[in-house]
Coordinates of C-alpha atoms in Angstrom, one line a residue:
Chain A
M1 CA -45.5 1.3 11.1
S2 CA -44.4 -1.2 13.5
V3 CA -43.0 -4.6 12.1
T4 CA -42.7 -7.4 14.3
K5 CA -41.3 -10.0 11.8
M6 CA -39.8 -8.6 8.5
V7 CA -41.7 -9.3 5.4
Y8 CA -40.1 -7.6 2.5
P9 CA -42.6 -7.0 -0.3
L10 CA -41.4 -8.1 -3.9
Y11 CA -39.7 -5.0 -5.7
Q12 CA -40.7 -4.8 -9.4
L13 CA -39.5 -1.6 -11.3
G14 CA -41.1 1.4 -11.0
N15 CA -42.2 0.7 -7.1
P16 CA -41.7 3.5 -4.3
Q17 CA -38.7 2.6 -2.3
L18 CA -39.0 0.5 0.5
R19 CA -39.3 2.3 3.9
I20 CA -38.9 0.8 7.3
F21 CA -40.6 3.2 10.1
R22 CA -39.4 2.1 13.7
P23 CA -37.6 -1.6 12.9
S24 CA -38.0 -3.8 15.8
W25 CA -34.0 -4.4 15.5
F26 CA -31.8 -4.2 18.4
L27 CA -28.1 -3.7 17.8
T28 CA -25.6 -4.5 21.0
L29 CA -22.0 -3.1 20.9
V30 CA -19.7 -5.1 22.3
R31 CA -15.8 -5.7 23.2
P32 CA -14.2 -7.2 20.2
G33 CA -12.7 -10.4 21.6
K34 CA -9.6 -10.4 19.1
E35 CA -7.9 -6.9 18.3
Q36 CA -9.3 -4.5 15.7
P37 CA -8.1 -1.4 13.6
P38 CA -9.3 1.8 15.9
D39 CA -11.7 2.5 13.1
T40 CA -13.8 -0.7 13.5
V41 CA -16.8 -1.4 15.8
Q42 CA -18.2 -4.4 16.6
F43 CA -22.1 -5.2 17.0
R44 CA -24.2 -8.4 17.4
I45 CA -27.2 -7.8 15.5
P46 CA -30.2 -10.0 15.0
M47 CA -30.3 -12.7 12.1
D48 CA -32.4 -11.2 9.6
M49 CA -30.3 -8.1 9.4
T50 CA -28.4 -7.5 6.3
K51 CA -25.0 -5.5 5.5
Y52 CA -27.4 -2.6 4.0
D53 CA -29.5 -2.5 7.1
V54 CA -26.9 -2.1 9.2
K55 CA -25.2 0.9 7.1
N56 CA -29.0 2.4 6.9
Y57 CA -29.7 2.0 10.6
L58 CA -26.5 3.6 11.9
E59 CA -26.6 6.3 9.2
K60 CA -30.1 7.3 9.4
I61 CA -31.2 6.6 13.1
Y62 CA -28.0 7.6 14.6
N63 CA -26.0 9.7 11.8
V64 CA -23.0 7.5 12.2
P65 CA -20.9 7.8 9.4
V66 CA -20.5 4.3 8.1
G67 CA -17.9 3.1 5.5
V68 CA -18.2 -0.2 5.0
V69 CA -19.9 -3.3 7.1
R70 CA -18.7 -6.7 7.3
T71 CA -21.0 -9.5 8.7
R72 CA -20.8 -13.2 9.8
I73 CA -22.7 -15.7 11.9
Q74 CA -21.4 -17.2 14.8
F75 CA -22.7 -20.5 15.3
G76 CA -23.4 -21.1 19.1
S77 CA -22.3 -24.9 20.3
N78 CA -24.0 -27.6 20.6
K79 CA -22.0 -29.8 22.6
K80 CA -22.6 -29.3 26.1
R81 CA -25.4 -31.8 27.9
N82 CA -27.3 -30.8 30.8
H83 CA -27.8 -33.5 33.9
L84 CA -30.0 -35.5 31.6
N85 CA -27.6 -35.9 29.1
Q86 CA -29.1 -33.7 26.5
R87 CA -27.4 -31.7 24.2
V88 CA -28.0 -27.8 25.3
K89 CA -27.9 -25.3 22.5
K90 CA -26.1 -22.1 23.0
P91 CA -27.8 -19.7 20.3
D92 CA -26.5 -18.6 17.2
Y93 CA -25.6 -14.8 16.6
K94 CA -24.6 -12.4 13.9
V95 CA -21.7 -10.1 14.2
A96 CA -21.1 -7.2 12.2
Y97 CA -17.9 -5.3 11.9
V98 CA -18.5 -1.6 11.1
Q99 CA -15.7 0.5 9.6
L100 CA -16.2 3.9 10.2
A101 CA -16.1 6.6 7.6
Q102 CA -14.5 10.2 7.5
S103 CA -11.3 8.9 9.5
Q104 CA -13.2 8.7 12.6
T105 CA -11.9 6.2 15.5
F106 CA -13.7 4.5 18.0
T107 CA -12.1 2.6 21.0
F108 CA -14.6 0.4 23.3
P109 CA -14.9 2.1 26.8
D110 CA -13.8 0.6 30.3
I111 CA -17.3 -0.4 31.8
F112 CA -16.0 -1.7 35.1
P113 CA -12.8 0.3 35.9
E114 CA -10.8 -0.7 39.1
K115 CA -11.7 1.3 42.2
D116 CA -9.2 1.9 45.0
R117 CA -10.1 0.3 48.1
T118 CA -8.9 2.7 50.5
L119 CA -11.6 2.6 53.6
K120 CA -11.8 5.2 55.9
E121 CA -9.6 5.8 59.1
G122 CA -11.4 4.5 62.2
S123 CA -14.3 2.5 60.5
M124 CA -15.6 -0.5 61.4
E125 CA -14.5 -2.2 57.8
E126 CA -10.7 -1.2 58.1
M127 CA -10.8 -2.5 61.7
Q128 CA -12.2 -5.9 60.4
E129 CA -9.7 -6.0 57.7
K130 CA -6.8 -5.6 60.0
F131 CA -8.2 -8.2 62.3
M132 CA -8.4 -10.7 59.4
E133 CA -4.7 -9.5 58.2
D134 CA -3.5 -10.4 61.7
E135 CA -5.5 -14.1 61.6
K136 CA -4.2 -14.8 58.5
Q137 CA -0.6 -13.6 59.4
R138 CA -1.1 -16.3 62.7
Q139 CA -2.3 -19.0 61.0
K140 CA 0.8 -19.2 58.3
S141 CA 3.8 -21.2 59.4
D142 CA 7.3 -19.9 59.8
P143 CA 8.6 -18.9 56.4
R144 CA 12.2 -20.1 57.6
R145 CA 11.1 -23.8 57.5
G146 CA 10.9 -23.2 53.7
G147 CA 7.1 -25.3 53.2
V148 CA 8.4 -28.4 55.5
T149 CA 5.4 -29.1 57.7
E150 CA 5.5 -28.9 61.6
W151 CA 4.6 -32.7 62.0
F152 CA 8.6 -33.2 62.1
G153 CA 11.1 -31.6 64.5
L154 CA 11.3 -31.1 67.9
Chain B
M1 CA 64.7 -46.8 53.9
A2 CA 67.8 -47.5 52.1
A3 CA 68.2 -51.5 53.1
R4 CA 64.8 -51.9 51.2
I5 CA 66.1 -50.6 48.1
R6 CA 67.3 -53.4 45.6
L7 CA 69.9 -51.7 43.6
P8 CA 71.2 -53.7 40.5
L9 CA 74.6 -54.8 41.1
L10 CA 76.4 -53.1 38.1
L11 CA 75.4 -49.2 38.3
P12 CA 75.9 -47.3 35.3
R13 CA 78.3 -44.4 35.5
S14 CA 75.9 -41.7 34.5
F15 CA 72.4 -41.9 34.3
P16 CA 70.7 -40.7 31.2
P17 CA 70.0 -37.0 31.1
L18 CA 66.3 -36.5 31.5
R19 CA 65.9 -32.8 29.8
S20 CA 66.1 -34.2 26.3
L21 CA 63.3 -36.9 27.1
K22 CA 60.7 -33.7 26.9
H23 CA 61.1 -33.0 23.1
V24 CA 61.3 -36.8 21.8
H25 CA 57.2 -36.8 22.0
T26 CA 55.9 -33.9 20.5
E27 CA 58.6 -34.0 17.6
A28 CA 57.1 -37.3 16.6
V29 CA 53.3 -37.0 17.1
K30 CA 51.1 -33.9 15.7
E31 CA 48.4 -32.2 17.9
P32 CA 45.4 -34.0 16.8
Q33 CA 42.6 -31.8 14.8
Y34 CA 39.3 -32.4 16.0
P35 CA 36.5 -31.1 13.8
P36 CA 34.2 -27.9 14.6
I37 CA 31.7 -28.6 17.3
V38 CA 28.6 -27.6 16.1
A39 CA 24.7 -28.6 17.1
S40 CA 23.5 -31.6 15.3
L41 CA 21.4 -31.7 12.2
T42 CA 18.8 -34.4 13.1
A43 CA 18.1 -34.1 16.6
K44 CA 14.6 -33.2 18.0
S45 CA 16.1 -30.0 19.6
K46 CA 16.0 -26.3 19.0
S47 CA 19.6 -26.0 18.3
A48 CA 19.0 -28.4 15.4
R49 CA 16.2 -26.8 13.9
L50 CA 18.5 -23.7 13.5
R51 CA 21.4 -25.8 12.2
Q52 CA 18.9 -27.0 9.7
N53 CA 17.8 -23.3 8.9
E54 CA 21.3 -22.1 8.7
E55 CA 22.2 -25.3 6.0
R56 CA 19.1 -24.7 4.0
I57 CA 19.8 -20.8 3.5
K58 CA 23.9 -21.6 2.8
L59 CA 22.5 -24.1 0.2
I60 CA 20.0 -21.5 -1.5
S61 CA 23.0 -18.8 -1.5
S62 CA 25.2 -21.0 -3.3
S63 CA 23.1 -22.1 -6.0
P64 CA 22.5 -20.9 -9.6
V65 CA 19.3 -18.2 -9.8
E66 CA 16.8 -20.9 -11.1
E67 CA 17.4 -23.4 -8.8
K68 CA 17.3 -20.6 -6.0
L69 CA 13.8 -19.7 -7.2
S70 CA 12.6 -23.2 -6.9
L71 CA 14.2 -23.8 -3.7
I72 CA 12.5 -20.6 -2.0
T73 CA 9.2 -21.0 -3.5
R74 CA 9.3 -25.1 -3.1
I75 CA 7.0 -25.5 0.2
Q76 CA 3.4 -24.4 0.1
R77 CA 2.0 -23.4 3.9
M78 CA -1.4 -21.1 3.6
K79 CA -0.2 -17.3 2.7
F80 CA -2.5 -14.0 2.6
V81 CA -3.0 -13.2 -1.4
V82 CA -2.5 -9.7 -1.7
Y83 CA -4.6 -8.1 -4.1
P84 CA -3.0 -4.8 -5.7
Q85 CA -6.6 -3.6 -6.5
T86 CA -8.6 -4.0 -3.4
F87 CA -12.0 -2.9 -1.9
S88 CA -10.7 -2.8 1.8
R89 CA -10.5 1.0 3.3
N90 CA -7.5 2.8 3.9
P91 CA -5.0 -0.3 2.0
D92 CA -2.1 1.9 1.4
R93 CA -1.3 2.0 5.0
W94 CA -1.4 -1.6 5.5
Y95 CA 0.4 -2.4 2.0
Q96 CA 3.1 0.1 2.9
H97 CA 3.6 -1.9 6.2
F98 CA 3.5 -5.4 4.2
T99 CA 6.0 -4.1 1.9
K100 CA 8.1 -1.7 3.7
T101 CA 7.6 1.1 1.6
A102 CA 7.6 5.1 2.7
Y103 CA 5.2 7.1 0.7
I104 CA 6.6 10.5 -0.7
P105 CA 4.3 12.8 -2.3
G106 CA 5.3 14.2 -5.6
L107 CA 8.0 12.9 -8.2
P108 CA 11.6 12.8 -7.7
E109 CA 13.6 15.9 -8.8
K110 CA 14.2 14.0 -12.0
F111 CA 10.4 14.6 -13.2
N112 CA 10.3 18.3 -11.8
P113 CA 11.0 21.3 -13.2
T114 CA 13.7 22.8 -11.2
T115 CA 12.6 26.3 -9.4
E116 CA 15.9 28.1 -10.1
G117 CA 15.4 27.2 -13.8
S118 CA 11.8 28.7 -14.1
Q119 CA 12.9 31.7 -16.1
L120 CA 14.8 29.6 -18.5
A121 CA 11.6 27.1 -18.9
T122 CA 9.8 29.2 -21.3
D123 CA 13.1 28.9 -23.5
Q124 CA 14.3 25.3 -22.7
P125 CA 11.9 22.8 -24.3
A126 CA 9.5 20.9 -22.1
V127 CA 11.2 17.7 -22.0
P128 CA 15.4 17.9 -22.1
E129 CA 15.4 16.0 -25.7
I130 CA 12.2 16.6 -27.2
D131 CA 11.8 19.8 -29.1
D132 CA 8.6 22.3 -29.3
A133 CA 8.0 20.5 -32.8
A134 CA 8.5 17.1 -31.6
F135 CA 6.3 17.6 -28.7
S136 CA 3.2 19.1 -30.7
E137 CA 3.7 15.9 -33.0
I138 CA 3.1 13.8 -30.0
R139 CA 0.0 15.9 -28.6
D140 CA -1.6 15.7 -32.1
L141 CA -1.2 11.9 -32.1
V142 CA -2.6 11.3 -28.5
T143 CA -5.6 13.7 -30.1
R144 CA -5.9 11.4 -32.8
V145 CA -5.7 8.2 -30.6
I146 CA -8.2 10.1 -28.3
L147 CA -10.6 11.1 -31.3
H148 CA -10.2 7.3 -33.0
E149 CA -11.5 6.0 -29.6
H150 CA -14.2 7.9 -28.5
W151 CA -15.6 9.9 -31.4
H152 CA -14.7 7.7 -34.5
K153 CA -15.4 4.3 -33.8
M154 CA -18.5 2.7 -34.3
R155 CA -19.8 1.4 -31.3
K156 CA -23.2 -0.5 -32.2
R157 CA -24.4 -0.6 -28.4
Q158 CA -23.2 0.9 -25.2
P159 CA -21.1 -1.3 -23.2
F160 CA -23.3 -3.5 -20.4
L161 CA -22.8 -3.0 -16.6
Y162 CA -19.2 -3.0 -15.5
K163 CA -17.8 -3.6 -19.1
H164 CA -17.1 0.3 -19.8
Q165 CA -13.5 0.3 -18.8
E166 CA -12.4 -3.2 -20.2
Q167 CA -13.8 -2.6 -23.2
V168 CA -13.4 1.0 -24.3
V169 CA -10.2 2.5 -22.0
G170 CA -8.7 -0.9 -22.3
P171 CA -8.1 -0.9 -26.2
F172 CA -7.6 3.1 -25.9
L173 CA -4.8 2.8 -23.6
K174 CA -3.1 -0.2 -25.8
T175 CA -3.1 2.1 -28.5
L176 CA -1.9 4.9 -26.6
V177 CA 0.8 3.1 -25.3
S178 CA 2.2 1.3 -28.2
E179 CA 2.0 4.7 -30.7
L180 CA 3.6 6.5 -27.9
T181 CA 6.7 4.0 -27.7
Y182 CA 7.0 3.8 -31.2
N183 CA 7.4 7.5 -31.6
L184 CA 9.4 7.9 -28.9
A185 CA 12.0 5.1 -29.8
K186 CA 13.9 7.4 -32.5
Y187 CA 14.8 10.1 -29.4
N188 CA 15.1 7.0 -26.7
P189 CA 16.9 4.5 -28.2
L190 CA 16.6 2.3 -25.3
L191 CA 12.8 1.5 -26.5
R192 CA 13.9 0.0 -29.5
L193 CA 15.6 -2.8 -27.4
S194 CA 12.5 -2.9 -25.4
S195 CA 9.8 -5.4 -24.9
L196 CA 6.2 -4.1 -24.5
D197 CA 3.8 -7.0 -23.1
F198 CA 0.2 -6.9 -23.0
S199 CA -1.8 -7.9 -20.0
P200 CA 1.4 -10.1 -18.5
Q201 CA 1.3 -11.7 -15.1
V202 CA 3.4 -10.3 -12.2
N203 CA 3.6 -12.6 -9.4
F204 CA 5.6 -12.1 -6.0
Y205 CA 5.9 -14.2 -2.7
W206 CA 7.8 -13.3 0.7
R207 CA 7.4 -12.9 4.2
R208 CA 7.2 -10.6 6.6
G209 CA 6.5 -10.5 10.2
K210 CA 6.0 -13.3 12.8
R211 CA 2.5 -14.7 14.3
I212 CA 2.3 -17.8 17.3
I213 CA -0.1 -20.4 15.9
P214 CA -3.0 -20.0 18.3
K215 CA -4.4 -23.8 17.5
G216 CA -3.4 -27.2 16.1
H217 CA -0.7 -29.6 16.6
R218 CA 1.7 -26.9 16.1
R219 CA 0.0 -24.3 19.0
G220 CA 2.4 -21.9 20.4
R221 CA 5.2 -21.9 17.9
Q222 CA 6.2 -18.9 15.9
E223 CA 5.7 -18.9 12.2
P224 CA 6.4 -16.4 9.8
I225 CA 3.5 -14.8 7.4
R226 CA 3.4 -15.3 4.1
F227 CA 2.3 -13.2 1.1
Q228 CA 1.4 -13.6 -2.4
I229 CA 0.7 -10.8 -5.0
D230 CA -0.9 -12.2 -8.5
D231 CA -1.0 -8.8 -10.4
H232 CA -2.2 -8.5 -13.9
P233 CA -1.5 -5.1 -15.3
H234 CA -2.5 -3.6 -18.4
S235 CA 0.5 -3.3 -19.9
Q236 CA 4.3 -3.0 -19.0
I237 CA 7.8 -2.2 -20.8
R238 CA 10.5 -4.4 -20.1
I239 CA 14.4 -3.2 -21.0
P240 CA 17.6 -5.2 -21.1
Q241 CA 19.5 -2.4 -19.2
Q242 CA 18.7 -1.2 -15.5
L243 CA 17.2 2.5 -15.1
P244 CA 19.3 4.7 -12.5
Q245 CA 18.4 5.4 -8.9
F246 CA 16.0 8.2 -7.5
A247 CA 17.6 8.3 -4.6
P248 CA 21.0 6.9 -2.9
L249 CA 20.5 3.9 -0.7
E250 CA 21.2 6.1 2.4
A251 CA 18.1 8.6 1.8
S252 CA 15.8 5.7 3.0
Y253 CA 17.2 5.3 6.3
T254 CA 15.3 8.3 7.3
A255 CA 12.1 7.3 5.8
E256 CA 8.9 6.4 7.7
V257 CA 7.2 3.6 7.2
P258 CA 3.5 3.3 9.0
E259 CA 3.7 0.2 11.6
I260 CA 0.9 -1.9 12.4
H261 CA 0.8 -4.4 14.7
L262 CA -2.9 -6.1 14.0
A263 CA -2.8 -9.4 12.0
P264 CA -3.4 -8.6 8.4
N265 CA -6.8 -10.6 8.4
V266 CA -8.4 -8.0 10.3
M267 CA -7.7 -5.8 7.0
P268 CA -9.9 -7.9 5.4
L269 CA -7.2 -10.2 4.1
F270 CA -7.5 -13.7 3.1
R271 CA -5.2 -16.9 3.4
R272 CA -5.1 -19.6 0.8
Q273 CA -2.4 -22.2 -0.4
Y274 CA -1.4 -22.6 -3.6
D275 CA 1.9 -22.6 -6.0
N276 CA 4.0 -20.1 -4.8
N277 CA 5.3 -17.7 -8.1
I278 CA 7.7 -15.2 -8.8
F279 CA 7.6 -13.7 -12.0
T280 CA 8.7 -10.5 -13.9
G281 CA 6.2 -10.9 -16.9
A282 CA 9.1 -13.1 -18.9
K283 CA 11.0 -16.3 -18.0
L284 CA 14.5 -16.3 -16.4
P285 CA 16.6 -16.3 -19.8
D286 CA 14.9 -13.0 -21.0
P287 CA 17.1 -10.2 -21.8
A288 CA 14.9 -7.8 -21.1
C289 CA 14.8 -8.6 -17.5
Y290 CA 14.6 -5.2 -16.1
G291 CA 11.3 -3.3 -15.5
H292 CA 10.6 0.2 -17.2
T293 CA 6.8 1.2 -17.1
Q294 CA 3.8 -0.5 -16.2
F295 CA 0.4 0.5 -17.1
H296 CA -2.8 -0.1 -15.0
L297 CA -6.1 0.2 -15.6
V298 CA -8.7 1.4 -12.8
P299 CA -11.5 -1.2 -13.0
D300 CA -15.2 -0.4 -13.0
R301 CA -15.9 -1.4 -9.9
Y302 CA -13.2 0.9 -8.0
H303 CA -13.8 3.7 -10.7
R304 CA -14.1 6.9 -9.4
D305 CA -17.7 7.9 -10.1
R306 CA -19.0 4.8 -8.4
L307 CA -17.1 5.6 -5.3
A308 CA -18.4 9.1 -5.5
R309 CA -21.7 7.5 -5.5
Q310 CA -21.4 5.4 -2.4
Q311 CA -19.9 9.0 -0.9
H312 CA -16.5 6.9 -0.7
S313 CA -14.6 9.8 -2.7
D314 CA -11.9 10.0 0.1
Q315 CA -10.9 6.2 -0.9
V316 CA -9.6 7.2 -4.3
E317 CA -6.2 8.3 -4.1
P318 CA -5.5 5.5 -1.0
F319 CA -6.6 2.8 -3.5
L320 CA -4.4 4.3 -6.3
R321 CA -1.2 4.1 -4.0
A322 CA -2.3 1.1 -2.5
N323 CA -1.9 -0.6 -6.4
A324 CA 0.9 1.2 -7.4
A325 CA 3.1 0.0 -3.8
A326 CA 1.5 -3.6 -4.5
S327 CA 2.5 -3.6 -8.2
L328 CA 5.9 -1.9 -8.3
F329 CA 6.9 -3.8 -5.4
A330 CA 6.1 -7.3 -6.9
W331 CA 7.7 -6.4 -10.0
T332 CA 10.8 -4.9 -8.8
G333 CA 11.2 -7.5 -6.2
A334 CA 10.6 -10.4 -8.8
Q335 CA 13.3 -8.3 -10.9
A336 CA 15.8 -8.8 -8.2
M337 CA 14.9 -12.1 -7.6
Y338 CA 15.9 -13.1 -11.0
Q339 CA 19.6 -11.1 -10.5
G340 CA 19.8 -13.8 -7.8
F341 CA 19.0 -11.2 -4.4
W342 CA 16.9 -12.7 -1.8
D343 CA 16.0 -12.1 1.6
Y344 CA 19.4 -13.1 3.2
Q345 CA 21.4 -11.9 0.3
D346 CA 20.2 -8.4 0.1
V347 CA 20.1 -6.2 -3.3
S348 CA 23.4 -4.4 -3.7
R349 CA 21.9 -2.0 -6.0
P350 CA 18.5 -0.5 -6.2
F351 CA 16.0 -1.4 -8.6
V352 CA 13.9 1.1 -10.1
S353 CA 10.2 0.9 -12.0
Q354 CA 7.7 3.3 -12.9
A355 CA 4.1 2.8 -13.1
V356 CA 0.8 5.0 -14.7
I357 CA -2.2 4.2 -13.2
T358 CA -5.6 5.5 -15.0
D359 CA -9.1 5.2 -15.7
G360 CA -9.2 6.7 -19.1
H361 CA -9.2 10.9 -18.2
F362 CA -7.4 10.6 -15.2
F363 CA -3.7 9.6 -14.6
S364 CA -1.8 9.1 -11.8
F365 CA 2.5 8.9 -11.8
F366 CA 4.2 6.7 -9.7
C367 CA 8.0 6.1 -9.2
Y368 CA 9.1 3.0 -6.9
Q369 CA 12.8 2.3 -5.6
L370 CA 13.4 -1.2 -4.2
N371 CA 16.2 -0.7 -1.8
T372 CA 15.6 -3.8 0.2
L373 CA 14.4 -7.0 -0.1
A374 CA 15.4 -8.6 3.5
L375 CA 11.4 -8.5 5.2
S376 CA 11.9 -11.8 7.4
V377 CA 12.0 -11.3 10.8
E378 CA 15.8 -12.4 11.4
T379 CA 17.3 -9.9 8.4
D380 CA 15.0 -7.0 9.3
A381 CA 16.2 -6.6 12.4
N382 CA 18.9 -4.2 12.0
N383 CA 17.9 -3.2 8.5
P384 CA 17.7 0.6 8.4
R385 CA 17.0 0.6 4.5
K386 CA 13.5 0.9 3.4
N387 CA 11.8 0.9 0.1
L388 CA 10.4 4.4 -1.6
L389 CA 7.6 5.0 -3.6
W390 CA 7.2 8.3 -5.2
G391 CA 3.6 9.5 -6.6
T392 CA 1.1 12.3 -7.7
E393 CA -2.5 13.0 -7.0
S394 CA -4.8 12.1 -9.9
L395 CA -4.5 14.6 -12.9
R396 CA -6.8 15.2 -15.9
L397 CA -5.2 14.4 -19.2
Y398 CA -8.5 16.0 -21.2
E399 CA -12.0 17.1 -20.0
G400 CA -13.9 15.4 -23.1
V401 CA -14.7 15.2 -26.4
Q402 CA -16.9 17.5 -28.2
D403 CA -18.2 17.9 -32.1
G404 CA -14.9 16.1 -33.2
A405 CA -12.2 17.8 -31.3
V406 CA -10.5 17.0 -27.7
V407 CA -11.3 19.6 -25.3
G408 CA -8.9 20.7 -22.2
L409 CA -5.9 18.6 -23.6
D410 CA -3.4 19.2 -20.4
D411 CA 0.0 19.6 -21.2
C412 CA 1.9 19.3 -17.9
V413 CA 0.3 15.5 -18.0
L414 CA 1.6 14.8 -21.6
R415 CA 4.9 16.0 -20.4
L416 CA 4.8 13.8 -17.3
L417 CA 3.8 10.9 -19.5
V418 CA 6.8 11.7 -21.9
Q419 CA 9.2 12.2 -19.7
F420 CA 8.5 9.0 -18.0
L421 CA 8.9 6.8 -21.6
M422 CA 12.0 8.9 -22.3
N423 CA 13.9 7.7 -18.7
R424 CA 16.7 5.8 -19.6
P425 CA 20.2 5.0 -18.1
H426 CA 22.8 7.7 -18.3
S427 CA 25.3 6.7 -21.1

């Protein structure tokens, strides 16, 4: 049963447990802005998800042992103005801080590692780099002048 | 040139000797005494700020205890409110970091029977001053109390949601504590002079660590992190003399305290601003100013059955340890401040207290020794002392009540309880 907008049926004592198959919620794992303890993972979640939804989602679909979940709603600013002086709203979003159980830890991985820029010997790029460096050196003024321009002097 | 000098007509025979002129000046006038050159007190500079702090420290150190407490707790600012019974995960490491406490599993040697005397243990009585007859009396007393609460007492209706601990275990613990204290008073004369409080208030305020203010008109400046504990134990025993220390001060130098470099609000811990209180359970002039034992009740929300249903059984022991660390640190710290010690005047002798945390069936015993109150950044820089917390795992006192009899009453737990209450200074 695919759901587009969650409408929870009213629960009365004796009703079967609410079951959601193939939810249309998608979580985004983000790098925390402020430093978090090693067992805390930070997600951006849809606004209609609750703490218990997040817990069940991670436990049932991804088999992640979840200890406790705390959520908050981040207000997106409405202050910026466009070229027509109209206020532009940045969308609000909900953030969930998930603390893992069974003393598991998680660190956000480095997605963009620094690459070593060593160029191949004798290639076009290397010769171009060298040429550009020589040009820059030629443009620079004499360091012994201490920043004084060359208008003055002999 | 000789011709230009005008000499007087009559030259004196001998000129006055110049040597004696040297001493005339120094005998008549003394060296001027200048006042010491110190930084200004009112200038808008860092050195003036430092001098203001020094003057404040001197003022506080030299005032009597009441004024000292009011000067330390005068200014209200945003502070972290530390709840001893907390829902956070793994709070014991955080609380140990805030209070500079090292946890040592097991109890001090005083309460453990020595392995060398294991052969004699069967001949010797369970507790030194109490012989077998007295111990069996105490056992009967405890069974009577358990049966009174869980068997004989008529309950019209079962306690409602989350009221079980408060309405059933609370009165049971109250009767148990008062009956035991009264009975053991004939063996422990200190208990006759003690004061047993029910639902007292224990508050403590301290500063630890620094943070840089991120936003506002004071942005970029250093600010100490302030904490406040407002604890409500179930009951406590206060005594007029201090308990002896469990371990010498120097033994704490090698203990390990967990270091956490994250801000406390990540724990989660919340900040508020209100009155800074330091209170042991009685006001300052009370003669019973030292602490003996505190009894804590585990609320329904943190009961082990509920945590087991939520698959958080591994959080039971950290919760108890954090509760003991926070409550006992607050109590011993308040006792020390009542004696005039504070951040810049560290304790000269260790302050010792005990605690029993229970949820009706399971009892955990904790001993705390406060070795240092100097927790702020300036005083903690070269402070090797650490506070120590000894503690047991939860031990079951009795299995249950069946057909008017208590099943499975554990003697070891009872012995520990009696030893705790019998603890007194060597006279």
